[in-house]
Amino acid sequence: MELINLYLIPGVVLGCIYALGAIGLSLIYGVLRFGHFAHGDVMTFGAYVTLSAVALLGVSPLAALPISILVTALLAVIIDRLFYRPFRDSPTIVVVIASFGVALMLRSLVEIIWGADDQSYETGIRRPITLFDTLVIAPRHIAIVLAAVLLVVVLHIFLTRTRLGKAMRAVSDQPHLARICGIDLDTVSLWTWVFGAGLAAAAGLFLAIDTELNPNMGWNLLLPLFAAAILGGIGKPYGAIAGGLVIGLAEELSSFPLFSERPLVPPDYKTGVAFAIMVVMLLWRPQGLFRGRVYG
Amino acid sequence: MSLLAVEDLRAGYGDTVILHGVDIEVEAGELAVIVGPNGAGKSTLIKAIFGVVSTQGGRVRFGGDDTTGASPERLVARGMAYVPQERNVFPTLTVAENLEMGAFTTRGPLAPLLDAQYALFPELERRRRQLVGEMSGGQRQMVALARALMTKPKLLLLDEPTAGLSPKVMAQVFGYIRAINQAGIGVLMVEQNARLALQIADRGYVLAAGRNRFSGTGADLLANRQMAEAFLGG
Ligand SMILES: Nc1ncnc2c1ncn2[C@@H]1O[C@H](COP(=O)(O)OP(=O)(O)OP(=O)(O)O)[C@@H](O)[C@H]1O
Ligand SMILES: [Mg+2]
């Protein structure tokens, strides 16, 4: 039971957060062909937007999620116009470095607006719910998982049911053929940023609900996010969901005291687990765990 | 007046010139075939006509208008469609989604367009929910043709539609192309299998090193001794 309550459930929660962030990385890579190193800081920004929305409107963090998604998506679209689009025809490394610059700028922006100290949403502590006498779940964990599932369903409907969503998959599949079909890359990339940044805002908010707000919170997550995206096969958003869950669970379960009193891997080295999985994947199956059927 | 008239077309990549003045004509509803050795510039010619390779000189007229250097979107809107030699389907999309992407720029209901393709390729209707990446070479070529037909083109540009197919499937694909042509759609096709292609062609062109070498009706070219020795293996 301790395994489920203290390791499995937090692992799933962390996995949902990683998944939402990694989906954005994968979408952006698929359509625009570069690793977006500012993605973690976009998450941070989204979490802080929620902080302000909660303070201004007096609503709960989850109720402020749509506002945070909209503001963060708008910010990402502006960043793309200013810092990425001018380099679209340059070598990839140029855009990658631009995204590093954006990461630093975003973090400074957060520190200027909201300060550098740790903060948290004023939610009041709610007692965990006990199910079947032994299963202890915090309400915030239930909320995070449900909200993450809802967002993934929305993304799925967009990608498989709308003309624009299908075009996004087409561009990421065969950019040349997409061009021959007259698919407009500017429109597709706009919606890629809206979804990528919107989901990152949600991931940032969930992470802040689960822990606390800090200007470095998103940057620190960049490694597991990339690990998750690579595990799922970068450019494949559905793979990123699975990748996120696997990395989240692996990180939490790795500190389970399986053989002795002591954790399998000391909790300080959690990120090392993500890194190890990423390196193994890159060596063994750089195309990711899944082949072919990634779009359901 | 011909549907497509290419006059003295020069084109290439950057500073490299590949086409040194090529002339091609296709009448409405005709099936024209371009043959020639590897690297002759056949794909480059098709791409230059479709606006994906920039032209360096000469003229392209389509449907009576000067379309030299026009963008693919404009050409599609005017009734041209193009099936590239490689990567001509979206493998991670379903058959129906591939066709839908073909009609991306056309407004109005999709269903009649889809029905028209399914009437021509009944097998695609049965497989409409299947991912194209899971399909055989011949089936993919069907998807590629159907995708291009979604915009109701007057002229279809095909770059080696039978490359890598078994003889049996190749004959099948030639059958489809004839059916499309008999429905009144002009076809300009590059083909490696020169003999087979010229047999069904109204008009043929032999291209070598970026220049016209022979041209005439399909039958003329097949009967030409010099041409046969140089390009059809005797
Ligand atoms: N993107 C490109 N950049 C530079 N040169 C190119 C490019 N594509 C083709 N070429 C060159 O242009 C020449 C003509 O190529 P093209 O593909 O038009 O020939 P082809 O007649 O279609 O040959 P094949 O029968 O092999 O398809 C070749 O020498 C090729 O190396
Ligand atoms: Mg070619």
Coordinates of C-alpha atoms and ligand atoms in Angstrom, one line a residue:
Chain A
M1 CA 0.0 0.0 0.0
E2 CA 2.9 2.3 0.8
L3 CA 4.1 1.6 -2.7
I4 CA 0.8 2.8 -4.2
N5 CA 0.2 5.8 -2.0
L6 CA 3.7 7.2 -1.7
Y7 CA 5.2 6.2 -5.0
L8 CA 2.7 5.1 -7.7
I9 CA 0.2 7.9 -7.3
P10 CA 2.8 10.7 -7.1
G11 CA 4.5 9.0 -10.1
V12 CA 1.3 9.1 -12.1
V13 CA 0.8 12.8 -11.2
L14 CA 4.3 13.7 -12.1
G15 CA 3.9 11.6 -15.3
C16 CA 0.8 13.7 -16.3
I17 CA 2.8 16.9 -15.8
Y18 CA 5.7 15.6 -17.9
A19 CA 3.3 14.4 -20.5
L20 CA 1.6 17.8 -21.0
G21 CA 5.0 19.4 -21.3
A22 CA 6.4 16.8 -23.6
I23 CA 3.4 16.9 -25.9
G24 CA 4.3 20.6 -26.7
L25 CA 7.9 19.8 -27.3
S26 CA 6.9 17.0 -29.7
L27 CA 4.3 19.1 -31.6
I28 CA 6.8 21.9 -32.0
Y29 CA 9.6 19.6 -33.1
G30 CA 7.2 17.9 -35.6
V31 CA 6.0 21.1 -37.3
L32 CA 9.0 23.4 -36.9
R33 CA 11.8 20.9 -36.6
F34 CA 13.7 22.2 -33.6
G35 CA 14.0 21.4 -29.9
H36 CA 12.3 24.2 -28.0
F37 CA 14.6 24.8 -25.0
A38 CA 12.4 27.6 -23.6
H39 CA 9.6 25.2 -23.1
G40 CA 10.2 24.7 -19.4
D41 CA 10.2 28.5 -18.9
V42 CA 6.9 28.7 -20.8
M43 CA 5.6 26.3 -18.1
T44 CA 6.9 28.6 -15.4
F45 CA 5.3 31.6 -17.0
G46 CA 2.0 29.8 -17.1
A47 CA 2.2 28.9 -13.4
Y48 CA 2.8 32.5 -12.5
V49 CA 0.0 33.9 -14.7
T50 CA -2.3 31.6 -12.7
L51 CA -0.9 33.1 -9.5
S52 CA -1.9 36.6 -10.6
A53 CA -5.3 35.4 -11.9
V54 CA -6.0 33.8 -8.5
A55 CA -5.0 37.0 -6.7
L56 CA -6.9 39.3 -9.0
L57 CA -10.1 37.3 -9.4
G58 CA -10.2 35.3 -6.1
V59 CA -10.8 32.0 -7.9
S60 CA -9.2 28.7 -7.4
P61 CA -6.0 27.9 -9.4
L62 CA -7.8 25.3 -11.5
A63 CA -10.6 27.7 -12.4
A64 CA -8.0 30.2 -13.5
L65 CA -6.5 27.6 -15.9
P66 CA -8.3 28.8 -19.1
I67 CA -6.9 32.3 -18.5
S68 CA -3.4 31.0 -18.0
I69 CA -3.7 28.9 -21.1
L70 CA -4.8 31.9 -23.2
V71 CA -2.2 34.3 -21.9
T72 CA 0.6 31.8 -22.2
A73 CA -0.5 30.8 -25.7
L74 CA -0.5 34.5 -26.7
L75 CA 3.0 35.0 -25.3
A76 CA 4.3 32.0 -27.3
V77 CA 2.8 33.3 -30.5
I78 CA 4.5 36.7 -29.9
I79 CA 7.8 35.0 -29.1
D80 CA 7.6 33.0 -32.3
R81 CA 7.0 36.1 -34.4
L82 CA 9.9 38.0 -32.7
F83 CA 12.5 35.3 -32.1
Y84 CA 11.9 32.1 -34.1
R85 CA 10.2 32.9 -37.3
P86 CA 13.0 35.2 -38.6
F87 CA 15.3 32.2 -38.4
R88 CA 12.9 29.7 -40.1
D89 CA 15.2 29.3 -43.1
S90 CA 18.5 29.4 -41.1
P91 CA 20.2 26.2 -39.8
T92 CA 18.4 24.5 -36.9
I93 CA 21.1 25.4 -34.5
V94 CA 20.3 29.1 -34.8
V95 CA 16.7 28.6 -33.7
V96 CA 17.8 26.3 -30.9
I97 CA 20.1 28.9 -29.6
A98 CA 17.4 31.6 -30.0
S99 CA 15.2 29.4 -27.8
F100 CA 18.0 29.2 -25.1
G101 CA 18.0 33.0 -25.2
V102 CA 14.2 33.1 -24.8
A103 CA 14.4 30.7 -21.9
L104 CA 16.8 33.2 -20.0
M105 CA 14.6 36.2 -20.9
L106 CA 11.4 34.5 -19.7
R107 CA 13.0 33.5 -16.4
S108 CA 14.2 37.1 -15.9
L109 CA 10.7 38.4 -16.8
V110 CA 9.2 36.1 -14.2
E111 CA 11.6 37.3 -11.6
I112 CA 11.0 41.0 -12.4
I113 CA 7.2 40.6 -12.4
W114 CA 6.7 38.1 -9.5
G115 CA 10.0 38.1 -7.6
A116 CA 12.5 35.4 -7.1
D117 CA 11.2 33.8 -3.9
D118 CA 9.2 30.6 -3.6
Q119 CA 5.5 31.2 -3.5
S120 CA 2.4 29.0 -3.5
Y121 CA -1.3 29.3 -4.3
E122 CA -3.5 30.1 -1.4
T123 CA -5.7 27.1 -1.4
G124 CA -5.9 26.0 2.2
I125 CA -4.7 22.5 3.1
R126 CA -7.3 19.9 2.2
R127 CA -7.2 16.5 3.9
P128 CA -6.5 13.5 1.7
I129 CA -9.3 11.3 0.9
T130 CA -9.1 7.7 2.1
L131 CA -10.6 5.1 -0.2
F132 CA -11.1 1.4 0.7
D133 CA -9.5 2.2 4.1
T134 CA -6.0 2.1 2.7
L135 CA -5.8 4.1 -0.5
V136 CA -4.9 7.7 0.4
I137 CA -5.3 10.3 -2.4
A138 CA -4.9 14.0 -2.1
P139 CA -7.8 15.9 -3.8
R140 CA -5.3 18.0 -5.7
H141 CA -3.8 14.8 -7.2
I142 CA -7.2 13.7 -8.4
A143 CA -7.8 17.1 -9.9
I144 CA -4.5 17.2 -11.7
V145 CA -5.0 13.8 -13.3
L146 CA -8.6 14.5 -14.4
A147 CA -7.7 17.9 -15.8
A148 CA -4.7 16.4 -17.7
V149 CA -6.9 13.7 -19.2
L150 CA -9.4 16.3 -20.3
L151 CA -6.7 18.4 -22.0
V152 CA -5.4 15.3 -23.8
V153 CA -8.9 14.5 -25.0
V154 CA -9.3 18.1 -26.3
L155 CA -5.9 17.8 -28.2
H156 CA -6.9 14.4 -29.6
I157 CA -10.2 15.8 -30.9
F158 CA -8.3 18.7 -32.5
L159 CA -5.7 16.5 -34.1
T160 CA -8.1 13.9 -35.5
R161 CA -11.4 15.7 -36.1
T162 CA -10.5 19.2 -37.4
R163 CA -9.1 20.2 -40.7
L164 CA -6.4 22.3 -39.1
G165 CA -5.4 19.5 -36.7
K166 CA -5.1 17.0 -39.6
A167 CA -3.0 19.6 -41.4
M168 CA -0.7 19.9 -38.4
R169 CA -0.1 16.2 -38.5
A170 CA 0.4 16.4 -42.3
V171 CA 3.0 19.1 -42.0
S172 CA 4.9 17.1 -39.4
D173 CA 4.6 13.9 -41.5
Q174 CA 5.7 15.2 -44.9
P175 CA 6.4 19.0 -45.0
H176 CA 7.1 19.0 -48.8
L177 CA 3.8 17.2 -49.7
A178 CA 2.0 19.5 -47.3
R179 CA 3.3 22.5 -49.2
I180 CA 2.2 20.9 -52.5
C181 CA -1.3 20.5 -51.0
G182 CA -1.3 24.2 -50.3
I183 CA -1.3 23.9 -46.5
D184 CA -0.3 27.2 -45.0
L185 CA 2.7 26.7 -42.7
D186 CA 2.1 30.0 -40.9
T187 CA -1.4 29.0 -39.8
V188 CA -0.3 25.6 -38.8
S189 CA 2.6 26.9 -36.8
L190 CA 0.4 29.4 -35.0
W191 CA -1.8 26.6 -33.7
T192 CA 1.2 24.5 -32.8
W193 CA 2.3 27.3 -30.5
V194 CA -1.2 27.7 -29.1
F195 CA -1.5 24.1 -28.2
G196 CA 2.1 23.6 -27.2
A197 CA 2.2 26.6 -24.9
G198 CA -1.4 26.1 -23.6
L199 CA -0.5 22.6 -22.5
A200 CA 2.8 23.9 -21.0
A201 CA 0.8 26.4 -19.0
A202 CA -1.3 23.6 -17.6
A203 CA 1.7 21.5 -16.8
G204 CA 3.3 24.5 -14.9
L205 CA 0.1 25.1 -13.0
F206 CA -0.2 21.5 -12.0
L207 CA 3.4 21.4 -10.9
A208 CA 2.9 24.5 -8.8
I209 CA -0.2 23.0 -7.2
D210 CA 1.7 19.8 -6.4
T211 CA 4.8 21.6 -5.1
E212 CA 5.3 25.4 -5.2
L213 CA 6.1 28.3 -7.5
N214 CA 9.7 29.1 -8.2
P215 CA 11.3 30.9 -11.2
N216 CA 13.4 27.9 -11.9
M217 CA 10.6 25.3 -11.7
G218 CA 10.2 24.8 -15.4
W219 CA 13.9 25.1 -16.4
N220 CA 14.6 22.3 -13.9
L221 CA 12.1 20.1 -15.7
L222 CA 13.6 20.5 -19.2
L223 CA 15.6 17.3 -19.0
P224 CA 12.8 14.9 -18.0
L225 CA 10.6 16.6 -20.6
F226 CA 13.0 15.9 -23.4
A227 CA 13.5 12.4 -22.0
A228 CA 9.8 11.9 -22.2
A229 CA 9.5 13.3 -25.8
I230 CA 12.4 11.2 -27.0
L231 CA 11.1 8.1 -25.3
G232 CA 7.8 8.5 -27.2
G233 CA 9.6 9.3 -30.4
I234 CA 10.1 13.0 -30.8
G235 CA 7.6 14.6 -33.2
K236 CA 4.9 12.1 -32.1
P237 CA 2.5 13.8 -29.5
Y238 CA 0.8 10.5 -28.5
G239 CA 4.2 8.9 -27.9
A240 CA 5.0 11.9 -25.6
I241 CA 2.1 11.1 -23.4
A242 CA 3.3 7.5 -22.8
G243 CA 6.9 8.8 -22.5
G244 CA 5.8 11.3 -19.8
L245 CA 4.0 8.7 -17.8
V246 CA 6.9 6.3 -18.0
I247 CA 9.5 8.9 -17.0
G248 CA 7.3 10.2 -14.1
L249 CA 6.7 6.7 -12.8
A250 CA 10.3 5.7 -13.2
E251 CA 11.5 8.7 -11.3
E252 CA 9.2 8.1 -8.3
L253 CA 9.4 4.3 -8.2
S254 CA 13.2 4.5 -8.4
S255 CA 13.3 5.8 -4.8
F256 CA 11.2 2.9 -3.5
P257 CA 13.1 0.9 -0.8
L258 CA 12.7 -2.4 -2.5
F259 CA 15.6 -4.5 -1.1
S260 CA 16.4 -2.7 2.2
E261 CA 15.4 0.2 4.3
R262 CA 17.1 2.5 1.9
P263 CA 15.7 3.9 -1.4
L264 CA 16.7 2.0 -4.6
V265 CA 18.1 5.3 -5.9
P266 CA 18.5 8.2 -3.5
P267 CA 15.7 10.8 -4.3
D268 CA 18.3 13.4 -5.1
Y269 CA 19.3 11.4 -8.2
K270 CA 15.7 11.2 -9.5
T271 CA 16.6 13.3 -12.6
G272 CA 19.5 10.9 -13.2
V273 CA 16.9 8.2 -13.9
A274 CA 15.3 10.3 -16.6
F275 CA 18.7 11.1 -18.1
A276 CA 19.7 7.4 -18.0
I277 CA 16.4 6.5 -19.8
M278 CA 17.0 9.2 -22.4
V279 CA 20.6 8.1 -23.2
V280 CA 19.6 4.4 -23.4
M281 CA 16.7 5.3 -25.8
L282 CA 19.0 7.5 -28.0
L283 CA 21.5 4.6 -28.3
W284 CA 19.0 1.8 -28.6
R285 CA 15.9 3.2 -30.4
P286 CA 16.4 6.9 -31.4
Q287 CA 13.0 6.8 -33.2
G288 CA 11.2 6.2 -29.9
L289 CA 9.3 3.2 -28.5
F290 CA 6.6 3.3 -31.0
R291 CA 6.6 2.9 -34.8
G292 CA 3.8 3.6 -37.2
R293 CA 0.6 3.7 -35.3
V294 CA 1.2 6.8 -33.2
Y295 CA -1.9 8.7 -34.3
G296 CA -4.6 6.2 -33.1
Chain B
M1 CA -4.4 26.4 -78.0
S2 CA -2.7 23.8 -75.9
L3 CA -3.4 23.2 -72.2
L4 CA 0.2 23.4 -71.3
A5 CA 3.0 25.0 -73.3
V6 CA 6.5 25.0 -72.0
E7 CA 8.9 27.2 -74.2
D8 CA 12.6 27.3 -73.9
L9 CA 12.4 26.6 -70.2
R10 CA 15.6 27.0 -68.2
A11 CA 15.7 26.0 -64.5
G12 CA 18.0 24.5 -61.9
Y13 CA 19.1 24.7 -58.2
G14 CA 20.9 27.8 -57.1
D15 CA 23.6 28.5 -59.6
T16 CA 23.5 25.0 -61.2
V17 CA 21.6 25.0 -64.4
I18 CA 19.8 21.7 -65.1
L19 CA 17.4 22.5 -67.9
H20 CA 19.0 24.3 -70.8
G21 CA 15.8 25.3 -72.8
V22 CA 13.1 22.6 -72.9
D23 CA 9.9 22.7 -75.0
I24 CA 6.9 20.6 -74.1
E25 CA 3.2 20.8 -75.1
V26 CA 0.2 19.0 -73.8
E27 CA -3.2 19.4 -75.4
A28 CA -6.4 19.2 -73.2
G29 CA -7.2 15.6 -72.4
E30 CA -3.9 14.3 -73.8
L31 CA -1.6 11.7 -72.2
A32 CA 2.0 12.9 -72.7
V33 CA 5.0 11.0 -71.5
I34 CA 8.6 12.2 -70.8
V35 CA 11.3 9.6 -70.8
G36 CA 15.1 9.9 -70.6
P37 CA 18.1 8.6 -68.7
N38 CA 18.7 9.1 -65.0
G39 CA 19.7 12.7 -64.1
A40 CA 18.3 14.0 -67.4
G41 CA 16.3 16.6 -65.5
K42 CA 12.8 15.1 -65.9
S43 CA 11.9 15.6 -62.2
T44 CA 13.3 19.1 -62.4
L45 CA 11.2 19.9 -65.4
I46 CA 8.0 18.8 -63.6
K47 CA 8.9 20.7 -60.5
A48 CA 9.7 23.9 -62.5
I49 CA 6.3 23.6 -64.2
F50 CA 4.6 23.2 -60.8
G51 CA 6.5 26.1 -59.2
V52 CA 8.5 24.2 -56.7
V53 CA 11.8 24.8 -58.5
S54 CA 12.5 28.4 -59.6
T55 CA 12.8 29.0 -63.4
Q56 CA 15.8 30.9 -64.8
G57 CA 14.4 31.6 -68.2
G58 CA 11.7 30.7 -70.8
R59 CA 8.0 30.5 -70.3
V60 CA 5.3 28.2 -69.0
R61 CA 1.7 28.8 -70.2
F62 CA -1.1 26.9 -68.6
G63 CA -4.7 27.2 -69.9
G64 CA -3.7 30.2 -72.0
D65 CA -2.2 32.2 -69.1
D66 CA 1.5 32.8 -68.4
T67 CA 2.2 30.9 -65.2
T68 CA 6.0 31.1 -65.3
G69 CA 7.1 31.1 -61.7
A70 CA 3.6 30.9 -60.3
S71 CA 3.2 29.3 -56.8
P72 CA 1.9 25.8 -56.4
E73 CA -1.2 27.2 -54.7
R74 CA -2.1 29.4 -57.6
L75 CA -1.5 26.5 -60.1
V76 CA -3.7 24.2 -58.1
A77 CA -6.4 26.8 -58.1
R78 CA -6.1 27.0 -61.9
G79 CA -6.4 23.2 -62.3
M80 CA -2.9 21.7 -62.1
A81 CA -2.0 18.8 -59.7
Y82 CA 1.3 17.1 -59.0
V83 CA 2.3 13.7 -57.6
P84 CA 6.0 13.8 -56.7
Q85 CA 8.3 10.9 -57.4
E86 CA 8.9 10.2 -53.7
R87 CA 7.2 10.9 -50.5
N88 CA 3.9 11.5 -52.2
V89 CA 1.6 10.3 -49.4
F90 CA 1.2 11.1 -45.7
P91 CA 2.1 7.7 -44.1
T92 CA 0.8 8.5 -40.6
L93 CA -2.5 9.8 -41.9
T94 CA -5.4 7.5 -42.9
V95 CA -6.5 7.2 -46.5
A96 CA -9.5 9.5 -46.0
E97 CA -7.3 12.1 -44.3
N98 CA -4.8 12.0 -47.1
L99 CA -7.5 12.7 -49.6
E100 CA -8.9 15.5 -47.4
M101 CA -5.4 17.1 -47.3
G102 CA -5.5 17.0 -51.1
A103 CA -8.5 19.2 -51.0
F104 CA -7.1 21.5 -48.3
T105 CA -7.4 24.6 -50.5
T106 CA -10.8 23.9 -51.9
R107 CA -13.9 25.3 -50.2
G108 CA -17.2 23.5 -50.2
P109 CA -18.3 20.1 -49.2
L110 CA -15.8 17.3 -49.1
A111 CA -18.1 14.3 -49.5
P112 CA -18.7 14.6 -53.3
L113 CA -15.0 14.8 -54.0
L114 CA -14.3 11.8 -51.8
D115 CA -17.1 9.8 -53.4
A116 CA -15.6 10.6 -56.9
Q117 CA -12.2 9.1 -55.8
Y118 CA -13.8 6.1 -54.2
A119 CA -15.8 5.5 -57.4
L120 CA -12.5 5.4 -59.3
F121 CA -10.6 3.4 -56.6
P122 CA -13.1 1.2 -54.7
E123 CA -10.3 -0.4 -52.8
L124 CA -9.6 2.9 -51.1
E125 CA -13.1 3.2 -49.9
R126 CA -12.8 -0.1 -48.1
R127 CA -9.5 1.0 -46.6
R128 CA -10.4 4.6 -45.9
R129 CA -9.6 4.4 -42.2
Q130 CA -6.4 2.6 -42.7
L131 CA -3.0 4.3 -42.2
V132 CA -1.3 4.8 -45.5
G133 CA 2.0 3.8 -44.0
E134 CA 0.7 0.3 -43.5
M135 CA -0.3 -0.1 -47.2
S136 CA 1.6 -1.7 -50.2
G137 CA 3.4 0.3 -52.8
G138 CA 0.6 -0.1 -55.3
Q139 CA -2.0 1.0 -52.8
R140 CA 0.0 4.0 -51.8
Q141 CA 0.3 5.0 -55.5
M142 CA -3.5 4.8 -55.6
V143 CA -3.7 7.1 -52.6
A144 CA -1.2 9.5 -54.2
L145 CA -3.3 9.7 -57.4
A146 CA -6.6 10.1 -55.6
R147 CA -5.1 12.8 -53.4
A148 CA -4.0 14.8 -56.4
L149 CA -7.4 14.3 -58.1
M150 CA -9.2 15.9 -55.1
T151 CA -8.8 19.4 -56.6
K152 CA -10.5 18.3 -59.9
P153 CA -7.4 19.1 -62.0
K154 CA -7.4 19.7 -65.8
L155 CA -3.7 18.5 -65.9
L156 CA -2.1 15.9 -63.7
L157 CA 1.7 15.9 -63.4
L158 CA 3.0 12.4 -62.5
D159 CA 6.7 11.8 -61.7
E160 CA 7.5 8.1 -62.1
P161 CA 4.2 6.7 -60.8
T162 CA 5.3 3.1 -61.2
A163 CA 8.8 3.3 -59.7
G164 CA 9.6 0.3 -57.5
L165 CA 6.4 -1.6 -58.3
S166 CA 6.2 -5.2 -59.5
P167 CA 5.2 -5.7 -63.2
K168 CA 1.7 -6.8 -62.2
V169 CA 1.1 -3.8 -60.0
M170 CA 2.7 -1.6 -62.6
A171 CA 0.2 -2.7 -65.2
Q172 CA -2.6 -1.9 -62.7
V173 CA -1.3 1.6 -62.1
F174 CA -1.0 2.2 -65.8
G175 CA -4.6 1.1 -66.0
Y176 CA -5.6 3.7 -63.4
I177 CA -3.7 6.4 -65.3
R178 CA -5.5 5.6 -68.5
A179 CA -8.8 5.6 -66.8
I180 CA -8.1 9.0 -65.3
N181 CA -7.0 10.2 -68.8
Q182 CA -10.1 8.8 -70.4
A183 CA -12.2 10.8 -68.0
G184 CA -10.8 13.9 -69.8
I185 CA -8.0 14.8 -67.5
G186 CA -4.7 15.8 -69.3
V187 CA -1.7 13.8 -68.0
L188 CA 2.0 14.7 -68.2
M189 CA 3.9 11.7 -66.9
V190 CA 7.6 10.9 -66.4
E191 CA 8.3 7.2 -66.8
Q192 CA 11.3 4.9 -66.6
N193 CA 9.4 2.1 -68.4
A194 CA 9.7 3.9 -71.7
R195 CA 8.2 1.2 -73.9
L196 CA 5.1 0.6 -71.8
A197 CA 4.5 4.3 -71.3
L198 CA 5.0 5.3 -74.9
Q199 CA 2.5 2.6 -76.0
I200 CA -0.3 4.4 -74.1
A201 CA 1.0 7.9 -74.8
D202 CA -0.6 10.4 -77.3
R203 CA 2.7 12.2 -77.3
G204 CA 6.2 11.5 -76.1
Y205 CA 9.3 13.5 -75.3
V206 CA 12.8 12.2 -74.8
L207 CA 14.9 14.4 -72.5
A208 CA 18.7 14.1 -72.1
A209 CA 21.1 16.3 -70.2
G210 CA 18.5 19.0 -69.8
R211 CA 17.5 19.2 -73.5
N212 CA 14.9 17.9 -75.8
R213 CA 16.3 15.0 -77.8
F214 CA 13.3 13.5 -79.6
S215 CA 9.6 14.2 -79.7
G216 CA 6.6 12.9 -81.5
T217 CA 3.6 10.7 -81.0
G218 CA 4.1 7.7 -78.8
A219 CA 4.0 5.4 -81.9
D220 CA 6.5 7.6 -83.8
L221 CA 9.0 7.4 -81.0
L222 CA 8.7 3.6 -80.6
A223 CA 9.3 3.2 -84.4
N224 CA 12.3 5.5 -84.5
R225 CA 15.5 3.3 -84.8
Q226 CA 17.9 5.9 -83.5
M227 CA 15.8 6.7 -80.6
A228 CA 15.3 3.0 -79.8
E229 CA 19.0 2.3 -79.9
A230 CA 19.9 5.2 -77.6
F231 CA 17.1 5.1 -75.1
L232 CA 15.1 1.9 -75.3
G233 CA 18.0 -0.5 -75.2
G234 CA 17.8 -1.4 -78.9
Ligands
LIG1 N1 17.6 19.6 -54.8 C1 18.6 19.6 -55.7 N2 19.7 20.4 -55.5 C2 20.7 20.3 -56.4 N3 20.8 19.5 -57.5 C3 19.8 18.7 -57.7 C4 18.6 18.7 -56.8 N4 17.8 17.7 -57.3 C5 18.3 17.2 -58.4 N5 19.5 17.8 -58.6 C6 20.4 17.4 -59.8 O1 19.7 17.8 -61.0 C7 20.0 16.8 -62.0 C8 18.7 16.3 -62.6 O2 17.9 15.7 -61.6 P1 16.4 15.2 -61.8 O3 15.9 14.6 -60.5 O4 15.6 16.2 -62.4 O5 16.7 14.0 -62.8 P2 15.7 12.9 -63.3 O6 15.7 13.0 -64.8 O7 14.4 13.0 -62.7 O8 16.4 11.6 -62.9 P3 15.8 10.2 -62.3 O9 15.4 9.4 -63.5 O10 16.9 9.6 -61.5 O11 14.6 10.5 -61.4 C9 20.8 15.7 -61.3 O12 22.1 15.9 -61.7 C10 20.6 15.9 -59.9 O13 21.8 15.6 -59.2
MG2 MG 13.3 12.0 -61.3

